[in-house]
Amino acid sequence: STTAASPLSPSSNKKEMAVYDLEAAVETVALAEQIDAWTVCFMFFISLSGHSIMEGVAIGSQMQPAWDIFIAVLAHKGLVAFALGFELLSTKHNLSTIQYMLTISTFTLMTPFGIFLGWLLVHGDSSSDDGNSLNVGVFTALSAGTFLYVSVVEIISHELKTHKHQCIKCTSLLVGFSVFGMLAKWV
């Protein structure tokens, strides 16, 4: 005769604990993935905002109107805003409309803030002209380094991780470098 395990038997408790542990582990992994997705999204926002501030500093720190830098910033600003908006709207973040609007509005204000900051740092102290040319060079170098860092580390490396359409991606990268190289030569 076989005896059925009572609800309070040790084997029943072990099975219930195993099921409970498995459910807890699944919930923990799901929460970690959600937190990780939000952290990645937030860091993307922070890096693009810092990039936008540096773009603004590059424009604001110039001694004369910087139409070439302005056109370069304008050429990609819409694409950067689209990338941020697309990332924020992805279903894995579950942002409310107010959170979305606050994030995009804050991002929108970063370049004008950078322009003001660059202007203030270079033109705020008009007693020294030698210091102003050094400041212009430093801020232009910082903004150029930020452009290169964001494009190489954040965007290009991410795109080249996947092997789908690798030839098209590499060709587009070379064409883009060539076009902007020629534009830099002429401007």
PDB file of C-alpha atoms in Angstrom:
ATOM      1  CA  SER A   1       0.000   0.000   0.000  1.00  0.00           C
ATOM      2  CA  THR A   2       1.228   3.436  -0.887  1.00  0.00           C
ATOM      3  CA  THR A   3       0.806   6.312   1.414  1.00  0.00           C
ATOM      4  CA  ALA A   4       0.043   9.734   0.068  1.00  0.00           C
ATOM      5  CA  ALA A   5       2.169  12.550   1.335  1.00  0.00           C
ATOM      6  CA  SER A   6       0.313  14.793   3.689  1.00  0.00           C
ATOM      7  CA  PRO A   7       0.271  18.523   2.998  1.00  0.00           C
ATOM      8  CA  LEU A   8       2.640  19.016   5.894  1.00  0.00           C
ATOM      9  CA  SER A   9       5.108  16.302   4.913  1.00  0.00           C
ATOM     10  CA  PRO A  10       8.716  17.312   4.226  1.00  0.00           C
ATOM     11  CA  SER A  11       8.562  16.340   0.535  1.00  0.00           C
ATOM     12  CA  SER A  12       5.460  18.507  -0.003  1.00  0.00           C
ATOM     13  CA  ASN A  13       7.123  21.502   1.648  1.00  0.00           C
ATOM     14  CA  LYS A  14      10.253  21.074  -0.481  1.00  0.00           C
ATOM     15  CA  LYS A  15       8.192  21.053  -3.682  1.00  0.00           C
ATOM     16  CA  GLU A  16       6.237  24.139  -2.622  1.00  0.00           C
ATOM     17  CA  MET A  17       9.452  25.915  -1.655  1.00  0.00           C
ATOM     18  CA  ALA A  18      11.032  25.016  -5.000  1.00  0.00           C
ATOM     19  CA  VAL A  19       8.006  26.366  -6.877  1.00  0.00           C
ATOM     20  CA  TYR A  20       8.015  29.491  -4.712  1.00  0.00           C
ATOM     21  CA  ASP A  21      11.770  29.965  -5.258  1.00  0.00           C
ATOM     22  CA  LEU A  22      11.318  29.548  -9.018  1.00  0.00           C
ATOM     23  CA  GLU A  23       8.474  32.082  -9.110  1.00  0.00           C
ATOM     24  CA  ALA A  24      10.510  34.532  -7.008  1.00  0.00           C
ATOM     25  CA  ALA A  25      13.503  34.097  -9.301  1.00  0.00           C
ATOM     26  CA  VAL A  26      11.387  34.752 -12.405  1.00  0.00           C
ATOM     27  CA  GLU A  27       9.914  37.892 -10.797  1.00  0.00           C
ATOM     28  CA  THR A  28      13.397  39.065  -9.769  1.00  0.00           C
ATOM     29  CA  VAL A  29      14.771  38.552 -13.283  1.00  0.00           C
ATOM     30  CA  ALA A  30      11.791  40.382 -14.804  1.00  0.00           C
ATOM     31  CA  LEU A  31      12.252  43.274 -12.368  1.00  0.00           C
ATOM     32  CA  ALA A  32      16.004  43.360 -13.038  1.00  0.00           C
ATOM     33  CA  GLU A  33      15.377  43.455 -16.800  1.00  0.00           C
ATOM     34  CA  GLN A  34      12.885  46.286 -16.354  1.00  0.00           C
ATOM     35  CA  ILE A  35      15.268  48.238 -14.091  1.00  0.00           C
ATOM     36  CA  ASP A  36      18.144  47.522 -16.461  1.00  0.00           C
ATOM     37  CA  ALA A  37      16.087  48.730 -19.443  1.00  0.00           C
ATOM     38  CA  TRP A  38      15.187  51.936 -17.571  1.00  0.00           C
ATOM     39  CA  THR A  39      18.831  52.442 -16.524  1.00  0.00           C
ATOM     40  CA  VAL A  40      20.003  52.059 -20.115  1.00  0.00           C
ATOM     41  CA  CYS A  41      17.311  54.491 -21.270  1.00  0.00           C
ATOM     42  CA  PHE A  42      18.220  57.003 -18.555  1.00  0.00           C
ATOM     43  CA  MET A  43      21.927  56.769 -19.366  1.00  0.00           C
ATOM     44  CA  PHE A  44      21.084  57.254 -23.051  1.00  0.00           C
ATOM     45  CA  PHE A  45      19.178  60.417 -22.092  1.00  0.00           C
ATOM     46  CA  ILE A  46      22.068  61.647 -19.907  1.00  0.00           C
ATOM     47  CA  SER A  47      24.690  61.009 -22.587  1.00  0.00           C
ATOM     48  CA  LEU A  48      22.628  62.711 -25.300  1.00  0.00           C
ATOM     49  CA  SER A  49      21.929  65.648 -22.994  1.00  0.00           C
ATOM     50  CA  GLY A  50      25.630  66.028 -22.221  1.00  0.00           C
ATOM     51  CA  HIS A  51      26.330  65.792 -25.933  1.00  0.00           C
ATOM     52  CA  SER A  52      23.754  68.524 -26.588  1.00  0.00           C
ATOM     53  CA  ILE A  53      25.290  70.782 -23.955  1.00  0.00           C
ATOM     54  CA  MET A  54      28.693  70.361 -25.565  1.00  0.00           C
ATOM     55  CA  GLU A  55      27.187  71.143 -28.981  1.00  0.00           C
ATOM     56  CA  GLY A  56      25.824  74.346 -27.531  1.00  0.00           C
ATOM     57  CA  VAL A  57      29.133  75.195 -25.871  1.00  0.00           C
ATOM     58  CA  ALA A  58      30.854  74.782 -29.244  1.00  0.00           C
ATOM     59  CA  ILE A  59      28.474  77.310 -30.786  1.00  0.00           C
ATOM     60  CA  GLY A  60      28.374  79.714 -27.838  1.00  0.00           C
ATOM     61  CA  SER A  61      32.131  79.828 -27.305  1.00  0.00           C
ATOM     62  CA  GLN A  62      32.910  81.138 -30.776  1.00  0.00           C
ATOM     63  CA  MET A  63      34.131  84.714 -31.156  1.00  0.00           C
ATOM     64  CA  GLN A  64      32.231  85.180 -34.442  1.00  0.00           C
ATOM     65  CA  PRO A  65      28.989  83.571 -35.571  1.00  0.00           C
ATOM     66  CA  ALA A  66      29.648  79.840 -35.990  1.00  0.00           C
ATOM     67  CA  TRP A  67      27.352  78.974 -38.878  1.00  0.00           C
ATOM     68  CA  ASP A  68      29.401  75.924 -39.825  1.00  0.00           C
ATOM     69  CA  ILE A  69      29.035  74.390 -36.370  1.00  0.00           C
ATOM     70  CA  PHE A  70      25.395  75.446 -36.246  1.00  0.00           C
ATOM     71  CA  ILE A  71      24.695  73.672 -39.556  1.00  0.00           C
ATOM     72  CA  ALA A  72      26.524  70.540 -38.356  1.00  0.00           C
ATOM     73  CA  VAL A  73      24.480  70.510 -35.144  1.00  0.00           C
ATOM     74  CA  LEU A  74      21.272  71.141 -37.050  1.00  0.00           C
ATOM     75  CA  ALA A  75      22.086  68.336 -39.507  1.00  0.00           C
ATOM     76  CA  HIS A  76      21.907  65.653 -36.865  1.00  0.00           C
ATOM     77  CA  LYS A  77      19.816  67.167 -34.050  1.00  0.00           C
ATOM     78  CA  GLY A  78      16.544  65.867 -35.487  1.00  0.00           C
ATOM     79  CA  LEU A  79      17.953  62.360 -35.801  1.00  0.00           C
ATOM     80  CA  VAL A  80      19.242  62.406 -32.227  1.00  0.00           C
ATOM     81  CA  ALA A  81      15.873  63.628 -30.941  1.00  0.00           C
ATOM     82  CA  PHE A  82      14.131  60.924 -32.969  1.00  0.00           C
ATOM     83  CA  ALA A  83      16.430  58.245 -31.498  1.00  0.00           C
ATOM     84  CA  LEU A  84      15.756  59.461 -27.958  1.00  0.00           C
ATOM     85  CA  GLY A  85      12.005  59.692 -28.533  1.00  0.00           C
ATOM     86  CA  PHE A  86      11.940  56.217 -30.059  1.00  0.00           C
ATOM     87  CA  GLU A  87      13.877  54.785 -27.111  1.00  0.00           C
ATOM     88  CA  LEU A  88      11.579  56.490 -24.603  1.00  0.00           C
ATOM     89  CA  LEU A  89       8.438  55.269 -26.362  1.00  0.00           C
ATOM     90  CA  SER A  90       9.550  51.666 -26.568  1.00  0.00           C
ATOM     91  CA  THR A  91       7.191  49.403 -24.684  1.00  0.00           C
ATOM     92  CA  LYS A  92       9.828  48.184 -22.236  1.00  0.00           C
ATOM     93  CA  HIS A  93       9.986  51.544 -20.376  1.00  0.00           C
ATOM     94  CA  ASN A  94       6.286  52.249 -19.749  1.00  0.00           C
ATOM     95  CA  LEU A  95       6.730  56.009 -19.377  1.00  0.00           C
ATOM     96  CA  SER A  96       3.685  58.123 -18.717  1.00  0.00           C
ATOM     97  CA  THR A  97       2.909  60.980 -21.085  1.00  0.00           C
ATOM     98  CA  ILE A  98       4.061  63.510 -18.480  1.00  0.00           C
ATOM     99  CA  GLN A  99       7.377  61.693 -17.945  1.00  0.00           C
ATOM    100  CA  TYR A 100       7.894  61.509 -21.702  1.00  0.00           C
ATOM    101  CA  MET A 101       7.127  65.214 -22.204  1.00  0.00           C
ATOM    102  CA  LEU A 102       9.395  66.254 -19.299  1.00  0.00           C
ATOM    103  CA  THR A 103      12.270  64.171 -20.635  1.00  0.00           C
ATOM    104  CA  ILE A 104      11.950  65.481 -24.196  1.00  0.00           C
ATOM    105  CA  SER A 105      11.493  69.078 -22.971  1.00  0.00           C
ATOM    106  CA  THR A 106      14.602  68.810 -20.810  1.00  0.00           C
ATOM    107  CA  PHE A 107      16.559  67.373 -23.730  1.00  0.00           C
ATOM    108  CA  THR A 108      15.315  70.186 -25.982  1.00  0.00           C
ATOM    109  CA  LEU A 109      16.668  72.833 -23.607  1.00  0.00           C
ATOM    110  CA  MET A 110      20.173  71.353 -23.364  1.00  0.00           C
ATOM    111  CA  THR A 111      21.644  72.901 -26.541  1.00  0.00           C
ATOM    112  CA  PRO A 112      20.398  76.437 -25.762  1.00  0.00           C
ATOM    113  CA  PHE A 113      21.754  75.998 -22.223  1.00  0.00           C
ATOM    114  CA  GLY A 114      25.106  74.952 -23.708  1.00  0.00           C
ATOM    115  CA  ILE A 115      25.106  77.984 -26.029  1.00  0.00           C
ATOM    116  CA  PHE A 116      24.527  80.275 -23.048  1.00  0.00           C
ATOM    117  CA  LEU A 117      27.171  78.457 -20.993  1.00  0.00           C
ATOM    118  CA  GLY A 118      29.731  78.701 -23.809  1.00  0.00           C
ATOM    119  CA  TRP A 119      28.985  82.364 -24.349  1.00  0.00           C
ATOM    120  CA  LEU A 120      29.184  83.069 -20.619  1.00  0.00           C
ATOM    121  CA  LEU A 121      32.492  81.246 -20.154  1.00  0.00           C
ATOM    122  CA  VAL A 122      34.159  82.930 -23.133  1.00  0.00           C
ATOM    123  CA  HIS A 123      32.519  86.361 -23.276  1.00  0.00           C
ATOM    124  CA  GLY A 124      31.628  86.767 -19.600  1.00  0.00           C
ATOM    125  CA  ASP A 125      35.091  88.059 -18.680  1.00  0.00           C
ATOM    126  CA  SER A 126      35.953  90.672 -21.293  1.00  0.00           C
ATOM    127  CA  SER A 127      39.131  91.793 -19.477  1.00  0.00           C
ATOM    128  CA  SER A 128      41.353  89.160 -21.118  1.00  0.00           C
ATOM    129  CA  ASP A 129      41.430  88.533 -24.862  1.00  0.00           C
ATOM    130  CA  ASP A 130      44.242  85.949 -24.608  1.00  0.00           C
ATOM    131  CA  GLY A 131      42.186  83.811 -22.253  1.00  0.00           C
ATOM    132  CA  ASN A 132      39.184  83.986 -24.579  1.00  0.00           C
ATOM    133  CA  SER A 133      41.048  82.437 -27.533  1.00  0.00           C
ATOM    134  CA  LEU A 134      42.301  79.667 -25.246  1.00  0.00           C
ATOM    135  CA  ASN A 135      38.758  79.084 -23.954  1.00  0.00           C
ATOM    136  CA  VAL A 136      37.422  78.897 -27.519  1.00  0.00           C
ATOM    137  CA  GLY A 137      40.038  76.274 -28.393  1.00  0.00           C
ATOM    138  CA  VAL A 138      39.389  74.236 -25.258  1.00  0.00           C
ATOM    139  CA  PHE A 139      35.604  74.254 -25.673  1.00  0.00           C
ATOM    140  CA  THR A 140      35.817  73.461 -29.382  1.00  0.00           C
ATOM    141  CA  ALA A 141      38.125  70.529 -28.612  1.00  0.00           C
ATOM    142  CA  LEU A 142      35.816  69.283 -25.836  1.00  0.00           C
ATOM    143  CA  SER A 143      32.788  69.426 -28.094  1.00  0.00           C
ATOM    144  CA  ALA A 144      34.622  67.710 -30.952  1.00  0.00           C
ATOM    145  CA  GLY A 145      35.755  64.977 -28.559  1.00  0.00           C
ATOM    146  CA  THR A 146      32.177  64.574 -27.337  1.00  0.00           C
ATOM    147  CA  PHE A 147      30.951  64.234 -30.935  1.00  0.00           C
ATOM    148  CA  LEU A 148      33.541  61.556 -31.648  1.00  0.00           C
ATOM    149  CA  TYR A 149      32.930  59.703 -28.388  1.00  0.00           C
ATOM    150  CA  VAL A 150      29.161  59.544 -28.791  1.00  0.00           C
ATOM    151  CA  SER A 151      29.376  58.509 -32.431  1.00  0.00           C
ATOM    152  CA  VAL A 152      32.108  55.891 -32.003  1.00  0.00           C
ATOM    153  CA  VAL A 153      31.284  54.421 -28.591  1.00  0.00           C
ATOM    154  CA  GLU A 154      27.533  54.855 -28.347  1.00  0.00           C
ATOM    155  CA  ILE A 155      26.232  54.599 -31.894  1.00  0.00           C
ATOM    156  CA  ILE A 156      28.682  52.953 -34.291  1.00  0.00           C
ATOM    157  CA  SER A 157      29.763  50.179 -31.912  1.00  0.00           C
ATOM    158  CA  HIS A 158      26.123  49.401 -31.097  1.00  0.00           C
ATOM    159  CA  GLU A 159      25.183  49.217 -34.773  1.00  0.00           C
ATOM    160  CA  LEU A 160      28.123  47.045 -35.782  1.00  0.00           C
ATOM    161  CA  LYS A 161      27.442  44.448 -33.048  1.00  0.00           C
ATOM    162  CA  THR A 162      24.713  42.894 -35.138  1.00  0.00           C
ATOM    163  CA  HIS A 163      25.767  41.339 -38.405  1.00  0.00           C
ATOM    164  CA  LYS A 164      22.516  42.122 -40.176  1.00  0.00           C
ATOM    165  CA  HIS A 165      23.128  44.488 -43.118  1.00  0.00           C
ATOM    166  CA  GLN A 166      26.815  44.796 -42.159  1.00  0.00           C
ATOM    167  CA  CYS A 167      27.939  45.802 -45.671  1.00  0.00           C
ATOM    168  CA  ILE A 168      25.288  48.538 -45.930  1.00  0.00           C
ATOM    169  CA  LYS A 169      26.194  49.860 -42.469  1.00  0.00           C
ATOM    170  CA  CYS A 170      29.921  50.011 -43.260  1.00  0.00           C
ATOM    171  CA  THR A 171      29.286  51.632 -46.629  1.00  0.00           C
ATOM    172  CA  SER A 172      26.999  54.221 -45.039  1.00  0.00           C
ATOM    173  CA  LEU A 173      29.624  54.908 -42.380  1.00  0.00           C
ATOM    174  CA  LEU A 174      32.337  55.507 -44.984  1.00  0.00           C
ATOM    175  CA  VAL A 175      30.045  57.678 -47.129  1.00  0.00           C
ATOM    176  CA  GLY A 176      29.070  59.722 -44.048  1.00  0.00           C
ATOM    177  CA  PHE A 177      32.694  60.231 -43.025  1.00  0.00           C
ATOM    178  CA  SER A 178      33.584  61.211 -46.585  1.00  0.00           C
ATOM    179  CA  VAL A 179      30.719  63.697 -46.937  1.00  0.00           C
ATOM    180  CA  PHE A 180      31.421  65.388 -43.619  1.00  0.00           C
ATOM    181  CA  GLY A 181      35.164  65.341 -44.351  1.00  0.00           C
ATOM    182  CA  MET A 182      34.554  67.171 -47.635  1.00  0.00           C
ATOM    183  CA  LEU A 183      32.150  69.536 -45.895  1.00  0.00           C
ATOM    184  CA  ALA A 184      34.806  70.315 -43.255  1.00  0.00           C
ATOM    185  CA  LYS A 185      37.362  70.947 -45.993  1.00  0.00           C
ATOM    186  CA  TRP A 186      35.123  73.460 -47.789  1.00  0.00           C
ATOM    187  CA  VAL A 187      33.625  75.234 -44.783  1.00  0.00           C
TER     188      VAL A 187
END
